[in-house]
Amino acid sequence: EPQYQRSPDALSRLFIRSAQGRLVPIDEVSRIARTVGPLSVNHYGQLPAATVSFNLQQGFSLGEAAQRVNDALRELRIPASVTVNFQGTVKE
């Protein structure tokens, strides 16, 4: 509801129902902490995703650029749980 989106302090006015059916202030079961986080999270195939774009430097082919990206990925030693997919023309 919009009234709870104006300020984090407004959340302290929320009540939730306990397992016994009693209404309790949300402050009794949670803590609000201000932290830095993403403004949004994109998804691809129901998994969190990030999009990285690049422009070709004059004199480089798309294949050369893709090879350099793949080389950099190998050097970074990205965990096996992270997948990388090319999209667009380079995918073809």
Backbone as a chain_set.jsonl record, in Angstrom:
{"seq": "EPQYQRSPDALSRLFIRSAQGRLVPIDEVSRIARTVGPLSVNHYGQLPAATVSFNLQQGFSLGEAAQRVNDALRELRIPASVTVNFQGTVKE", "coords": {"N": [[0.841, -1.18, 0.0], [0.471, 2.285, -0.72], [0.837, 4.057, 1.464], [2.714, 2.838, 3.08], [4.98, 2.943, 1.616], [6.202, 5.358, 1.557], [8.086, 5.966, 3.507], [10.634, 4.272, 5.34], [10.163, 4.233, 8.063], [7.436, 4.098, 8.264], [6.821, 1.452, 8.1], [6.87, 0.447, 10.664], [4.347, 0.711, 11.566], [2.95, -1.41, 10.697], [1.121, -4.426, 11.226], [1.226, -7.891, 11.968], [-0.201, -11.193, 11.842], [0.125, -13.474, 14.467], [1.13, -16.93, 15.119], [-0.683, -17.744, 16.962], [-2.843, -16.264, 16.347], [-2.95, -13.647, 17.191], [-2.583, -10.117, 16.705], [0.466, -8.581, 16.055], [2.953, -6.013, 16.353], [5.088, -5.434, 13.592], [7.67, -4.782, 14.256], [8.267, -6.341, 16.445], [9.058, -8.779, 15.533], [10.936, -8.411, 13.601], [13.703, -6.568, 12.122], [14.639, -3.477, 10.85], [17.057, -2.498, 8.582], [19.142, -0.169, 7.069], [20.678, -0.552, 4.03], [22.949, -0.861, 1.254], [21.819, -1.671, -1.933], [20.696, -3.307, -4.984], [18.744, -1.41, -7.362], [16.988, -2.732, -8.922], [16.38, -6.142, -9.887], [17.266, -8.072, -12.508], [16.013, -10.83, -14.43], [16.656, -13.97, -16.029], [15.358, -16.675, -17.489], [14.181, -17.338, -15.028], [16.222, -16.933, -13.209], [18.502, -14.803, -11.379], [19.999, -12.185, -13.263], [22.551, -10.469, -15.129], [23.238, -7.94, -17.483], [25.74, -7.358, -19.787], [27.097, -5.117, -21.951], [28.83, -4.263, -25.01], [30.738, -2.213, -27.249], [32.195, -2.476, -30.455], [35.63, -1.95, -30.986], [37.21, 0.011, -33.445], [38.413, -1.828, -36.178], [38.308, -4.326, -35.014], [36.822, -7.522, -35.189], [33.588, -9.012, -34.629], [33.827, -11.648, -33.818], [36.478, -11.672, -32.83], [36.191, -9.956, -30.653], [34.379, -11.411, -29.075], [36.009, -13.603, -28.489], [37.989, -12.38, -26.931], [36.44, -11.57, -24.745], [35.696, -14.095, -23.757], [38.262, -15.05, -23.077], [38.921, -13.258, -21.02], [36.967, -13.968, -19.171], [37.807, -16.559, -18.479], [40.219, -15.939, -17.19], [39.243, -14.608, -14.963], [38.243, -16.615, -13.411], [35.558, -17.441, -12.84], [32.989, -18.747, -10.755], [31.593, -22.074, -11.152], [28.883, -22.013, -10.841], [28.004, -19.742, -12.036], [26.722, -18.716, -15.069], [27.467, -17.841, -18.45], [26.212, -16.266, -21.262], [26.164, -15.422, -24.659], [24.303, -13.05, -26.503], [22.246, -11.947, -29.261], [23.824, -10.923, -32.338], [26.385, -12.054, -32.022], [25.847, -14.48, -30.902], [25.016, -16.106, -32.94]], "CA": [[0.0, 0.0, 0.0], [1.29, 3.494, -0.855], [1.16, 4.699, 2.748], [3.884, 2.182, 3.661], [6.099, 3.102, 0.698], [6.744, 6.722, 1.653], [9.208, 6.036, 4.431], [10.854, 3.019, 6.068], [9.57, 4.349, 9.395], [6.017, 3.742, 8.178], [6.685, 0.008, 8.273], [6.657, 0.134, 12.082], [2.905, 0.741, 11.829], [2.359, -2.646, 10.186], [0.881, -5.512, 12.167], [1.071, -9.203, 11.352], [-0.896, -12.133, 12.712], [1.0, -14.509, 15.017], [0.62, -18.296, 14.987], [-1.823, -17.86, 17.878], [-3.92, -15.424, 15.832], [-2.869, -12.306, 17.771], [-1.893, -9.121, 15.889], [1.657, -8.053, 16.723], [3.686, -5.069, 15.506], [6.159, -6.083, 12.832], [8.924, -4.507, 14.966], [8.53, -7.384, 17.438], [9.599, -9.987, 14.901], [11.886, -8.066, 12.546], [14.533, -5.392, 12.32], [14.882, -2.773, 9.594], [18.419, -1.98, 8.479], [19.425, 0.483, 5.787], [21.871, -1.07, 3.376], [23.043, -0.581, -0.172], [21.368, -2.808, -2.73], [20.317, -2.949, -6.352], [17.429, -0.805, -7.555], [16.152, -3.783, -9.496], [17.084, -7.377, -10.205], [16.781, -8.655, -13.757], [15.998, -12.291, -14.445], [16.702, -14.663, -17.31], [15.027, -18.06, -17.17], [13.847, -17.358, -13.596], [17.423, -16.765, -12.391], [19.029, -13.44, -11.425], [20.857, -12.018, -14.435], [23.136, -9.157, -15.411], [23.531, -7.744, -18.898], [26.962, -6.607, -20.053], [27.128, -4.76, -23.372], [30.081, -3.654, -25.457], [30.834, -1.733, -28.627], [33.436, -2.923, -31.083], [36.651, -0.972, -31.321], [37.479, -0.011, -34.883], [39.431, -2.793, -36.568], [38.062, -5.623, -34.389], [35.614, -8.217, -35.634], [32.742, -9.495, -33.54], [34.433, -12.898, -33.352], [37.646, -11.333, -32.003], [35.692, -9.394, -29.394], [33.827, -12.523, -28.299], [37.144, -14.384, -28.001], [38.613, -11.625, -25.825], [35.536, -11.671, -23.589], [35.861, -15.453, -23.222], [39.583, -15.109, -22.442], [38.825, -12.521, -19.752], [36.157, -14.779, -18.254], [38.663, -17.639, -17.974], [41.176, -15.34, -16.246], [38.531, -14.217, -13.745], [37.905, -17.828, -12.656], [34.173, -17.321, -12.379], [32.506, -20.034, -10.233], [30.793, -22.892, -12.067], [27.463, -21.686, -10.655], [27.702, -18.567, -12.857], [26.735, -19.033, -16.496], [27.622, -16.696, -19.343], [25.639, -16.518, -22.579], [26.14, -14.316, -25.602], [23.016, -12.843, -27.162], [22.33, -11.117, -30.457], [24.579, -11.387, -33.501], [27.533, -12.874, -31.622], [25.332, -15.806, -30.549], [24.775, -16.872, -34.176]], "C": [[0.885, 1.241, 0.0], [1.687, 4.124, 0.476], [2.388, 4.081, 3.407], [5.118, 2.309, 2.769], [6.781, 4.455, 0.823], [8.009, 6.795, 2.493], [9.398, 4.679, 5.101], [10.245, 3.046, 7.466], [8.101, 3.953, 9.396], [5.808, 2.244, 8.373], [6.43, -0.377, 9.722], [5.179, 0.171, 12.451], [2.19, -0.496, 11.283], [2.198, -3.67, 11.3], [0.743, -6.805, 11.38], [0.416, -10.141, 12.355], [0.084, -13.22, 13.163], [0.374, -15.883, 14.794], [-0.591, -18.528, 15.888], [-2.997, -16.987, 17.444], [-3.916, -13.999, 16.359], [-2.136, -11.379, 16.814], [-0.719, -8.556, 16.679], [2.342, -7.066, 15.784], [4.848, -5.789, 14.816], [7.52, -5.872, 13.495], [9.263, -5.592, 15.983], [9.178, -8.625, 16.831], [10.624, -9.686, 13.807], [12.677, -6.823, 12.923], [14.774, -4.778, 10.951], [16.297, -2.21, 9.633], [18.593, -1.364, 7.099], [20.737, -0.065, 5.249], [21.855, -0.651, 1.91], [22.617, -1.841, -0.918], [20.973, -2.359, -4.116], [18.942, -2.306, -6.4], [16.458, -1.81, -8.144], [17.025, -5.002, -9.765], [16.459, -7.949, -11.465], [16.864, -10.171, -13.673], [16.054, -12.803, -15.875], [16.451, -16.133, -16.985], [14.803, -18.27, -15.689], [15.064, -17.275, -12.679], [17.882, -15.317, -12.454], [20.032, -13.316, -12.573], [21.394, -10.599, -14.513], [23.439, -9.098, -16.901], [24.779, -6.883, -19.023], [27.011, -6.369, -21.558], [28.493, -4.184, -23.732], [29.929, -3.193, -26.891], [32.175, -2.187, -29.18], [34.37, -1.75, -31.337], [36.933, -1.102, -32.81], [38.613, -0.992, -35.18], [39.255, -4.168, -35.95], [36.785, -6.224, -34.941], [34.822, -8.666, -34.407], [33.303, -10.79, -32.961], [35.636, -12.652, -32.455], [37.211, -10.789, -30.647], [35.146, -10.497, -28.501], [34.952, -13.373, -27.714], [37.825, -13.681, -26.835], [37.748, -11.657, -24.566], [35.69, -13.049, -22.953], [37.205, -15.622, -22.525], [39.555, -14.423, -21.08], [38.022, -13.315, -18.726], [36.975, -15.921, -17.663], [39.649, -17.106, -16.933], [40.512, -14.991, -14.921], [38.184, -15.406, -12.854], [36.521, -17.728, -12.024], [33.701, -18.687, -11.893], [31.617, -20.761, -11.247], [29.305, -22.577, -11.961], [27.034, -20.469, -11.476], [27.792, -18.975, -14.326], [26.811, -17.752, -17.307], [27.082, -17.103, -20.707], [25.746, -15.264, -23.418], [24.754, -14.251, -26.224], [23.243, -12.018, -28.424], [23.175, -11.751, -31.539], [25.718, -12.318, -33.115], [27.103, -14.296, -31.265], [25.238, -16.703, -31.781], [26.002, -17.548, -34.715]], "O": [[1.933, 1.255, 0.646], [2.782, 4.675, 0.589], [3.042, 4.738, 4.216], [6.192, 1.83, 3.132], [7.845, 4.664, 0.24], [8.899, 7.599, 2.217], [8.414, 4.001, 5.399], [9.856, 2.005, 7.996], [7.578, 3.517, 10.422], [4.723, 1.818, 8.771], [5.833, -1.421, 9.985], [4.797, -0.286, 13.528], [0.97, -0.614, 11.394], [3.032, -3.766, 12.2], [0.212, -6.817, 10.269], [0.471, -9.914, 13.563], [0.785, -13.811, 12.343], [-0.766, -15.991, 14.34], [-1.42, -19.396, 15.617], [-4.035, -16.973, 18.105], [-4.796, -13.214, 16.006], [-1.169, -11.793, 16.175], [-0.876, -8.111, 17.816], [2.321, -7.247, 14.567], [5.5, -6.649, 15.409], [8.426, -6.687, 13.32], [10.428, -5.749, 16.347], [9.778, -9.428, 17.545], [11.125, -10.605, 13.158], [12.372, -6.13, 13.893], [15.082, -5.49, 9.995], [16.686, -1.535, 10.586], [18.233, -1.966, 6.088], [21.766, -0.041, 5.924], [20.851, -0.146, 1.406], [23.02, -2.948, -0.561], [20.919, -1.161, -4.394], [18.076, -2.615, -5.581], [15.254, -1.746, -7.896], [18.248, -4.901, -9.857], [15.271, -8.272, -11.49], [17.682, -10.722, -12.937], [15.567, -12.16, -16.805], [17.245, -16.761, -16.285], [15.207, -19.3, -15.149], [14.943, -17.526, -11.48], [17.678, -14.656, -13.472], [20.817, -14.231, -12.823], [20.772, -9.654, -14.028], [23.849, -10.092, -17.501], [24.861, -5.806, -18.433], [26.971, -7.316, -22.344], [29.217, -3.684, -22.871], [29.107, -3.711, -27.647], [33.165, -2.27, -28.452], [33.96, -0.701, -31.835], [36.898, -2.2, -33.364], [39.646, -0.981, -34.51], [39.974, -5.098, -36.316], [35.79, -5.527, -35.136], [35.342, -8.691, -33.292], [33.259, -11.002, -31.75], [35.809, -13.33, -31.442], [37.797, -11.126, -29.618], [35.419, -10.518, -27.301], [34.861, -13.815, -26.569], [38.197, -14.326, -25.855], [38.265, -11.76, -23.454], [35.803, -13.154, -21.732], [37.278, -16.275, -21.484], [40.099, -14.941, -20.104], [38.364, -13.328, -17.543], [36.853, -16.221, -16.476], [39.884, -17.751, -15.911], [41.148, -15.068, -13.87], [37.868, -15.23, -11.677], [36.356, -17.911, -10.818], [33.978, -19.694, -12.545], [30.976, -20.134, -12.09], [28.547, -22.846, -12.893], [25.841, -20.193, -11.601], [28.807, -19.511, -14.77], [26.289, -16.712, -16.905], [27.446, -18.149, -21.244], [25.453, -14.166, -22.945], [24.112, -15.279, -26.443], [24.322, -11.458, -28.619], [23.239, -12.976, -31.649], [25.984, -13.285, -33.828], [27.917, -15.218, -31.321], [25.367, -17.922, -31.673], [25.935, -18.22, -35.744]]}, "num_chains": 1, "name": "protein.A"}
